[in-house]
mmCIF file of C-alpha atoms in Angstrom:
data_model
loop_
_atom_site.group_PDB
_atom_site.id
_atom_site.type_symbol
_atom_site.label_atom_id
_atom_site.label_comp_id
_atom_site.label_asym_id
_atom_site.label_seq_id
_atom_site.Cartn_x
_atom_site.Cartn_y
_atom_site.Cartn_z
ATOM 1 C CA UNK A 9 -0.036 0.030 -0.020
ATOM 2 C CA UNK A 10 3.207 2.229 0.294
ATOM 3 C CA UNK A 11 3.079 2.488 -3.647
ATOM 4 C CA UNK A 12 -0.552 3.662 -3.526
ATOM 5 C CA UNK A 13 0.009 6.282 -0.823
ATOM 6 C CA UNK A 14 2.995 7.643 -2.766
ATOM 7 C CA UNK A 15 1.013 7.785 -6.114
ATOM 8 C CA UNK A 16 -1.839 9.588 -4.582
ATOM 9 C CA UNK A 17 0.520 12.053 -2.842
ATOM 10 C CA UNK A 18 1.965 12.735 -6.350
ATOM 11 C CA UNK A 19 -1.671 13.368 -7.707
ATOM 12 C CA UNK A 20 -1.551 10.159 -9.732
ATOM 13 C CA UNK A 21 -4.205 7.380 -10.115
ATOM 14 C CA UNK A 22 -3.357 3.940 -8.751
ATOM 15 C CA UNK A 23 -4.735 0.579 -9.725
ATOM 16 C CA UNK A 24 -3.913 -2.733 -7.599
ATOM 17 C CA UNK A 25 -5.093 -6.089 -9.014
ATOM 18 C CA UNK A 26 -5.757 -8.337 -5.922
ATOM 19 C CA UNK A 27 -6.594 -12.073 -5.675
ATOM 20 C CA UNK A 28 -7.573 -14.502 -2.801
ATOM 21 C CA UNK A 29 -8.023 -18.046 -3.873
ATOM 22 C CA UNK A 30 -10.873 -18.139 -6.514
ATOM 23 C CA UNK A 31 -11.690 -14.348 -5.774
ATOM 24 C CA UNK A 32 -10.146 -11.489 -7.925
ATOM 25 C CA UNK A 33 -10.840 -7.772 -7.967
ATOM 26 C CA UNK A 34 -9.174 -4.566 -8.760
ATOM 27 C CA UNK A 35 -8.834 -1.780 -6.268
ATOM 28 C CA UNK A 36 -8.570 1.844 -7.758
ATOM 29 C CA UNK A 37 -7.768 4.931 -6.165
ATOM 30 C CA UNK A 38 -7.480 8.457 -7.473
ATOM 31 C CA UNK A 39 -6.523 11.724 -5.771
ATOM 32 C CA UNK A 40 -9.308 13.867 -4.412
ATOM 33 C CA UNK A 41 -9.614 17.062 -5.904
ATOM 34 C CA UNK A 42 -12.655 18.589 -4.078
ATOM 35 C CA UNK A 43 -14.126 17.588 -0.618
ATOM 36 C CA UNK A 44 -17.393 19.037 0.059
ATOM 37 C CA UNK A 45 -17.813 20.525 3.456
ATOM 38 C CA UNK A 46 -21.081 20.873 5.501
ATOM 39 C CA UNK A 47 -21.320 23.052 8.514
ATOM 40 C CA UNK A 48 -18.166 23.754 10.633
ATOM 41 C CA UNK A 49 -16.702 26.861 12.027
ATOM 42 C CA UNK A 50 -15.798 29.034 10.227
ATOM 43 C CA UNK A 51 -18.490 28.494 7.735
ATOM 44 C CA UNK A 52 -17.343 26.970 4.256
ATOM 45 C CA UNK A 53 -16.655 29.603 1.401
ATOM 46 C CA UNK A 54 -19.904 31.222 0.124
ATOM 47 C CA UNK A 55 -22.207 29.806 2.961
ATOM 48 C CA UNK A 56 -24.617 32.441 4.200
ATOM 49 C CA UNK A 57 -25.766 30.769 7.448
ATOM 50 C CA UNK A 58 -25.397 27.737 9.473
ATOM 51 C CA UNK A 59 -27.261 24.667 8.108
ATOM 52 C CA UNK A 60 -30.229 23.548 10.317
ATOM 53 C CA UNK A 61 -29.973 20.010 11.410
ATOM 54 C CA UNK A 62 -32.973 17.920 12.441
#
């Protein structure tokens, strides 16, 4: 997983084929370019007021 972490730090996608016995799958990771933020203090950019939580 160190290769995956290094690739993501460098802004690169990473693909890792895995297998366990008869099972096979591919794990894909890509860097996050935007993380939506809800609430918090200070408010996110362009938020006019605190959200109302039920």
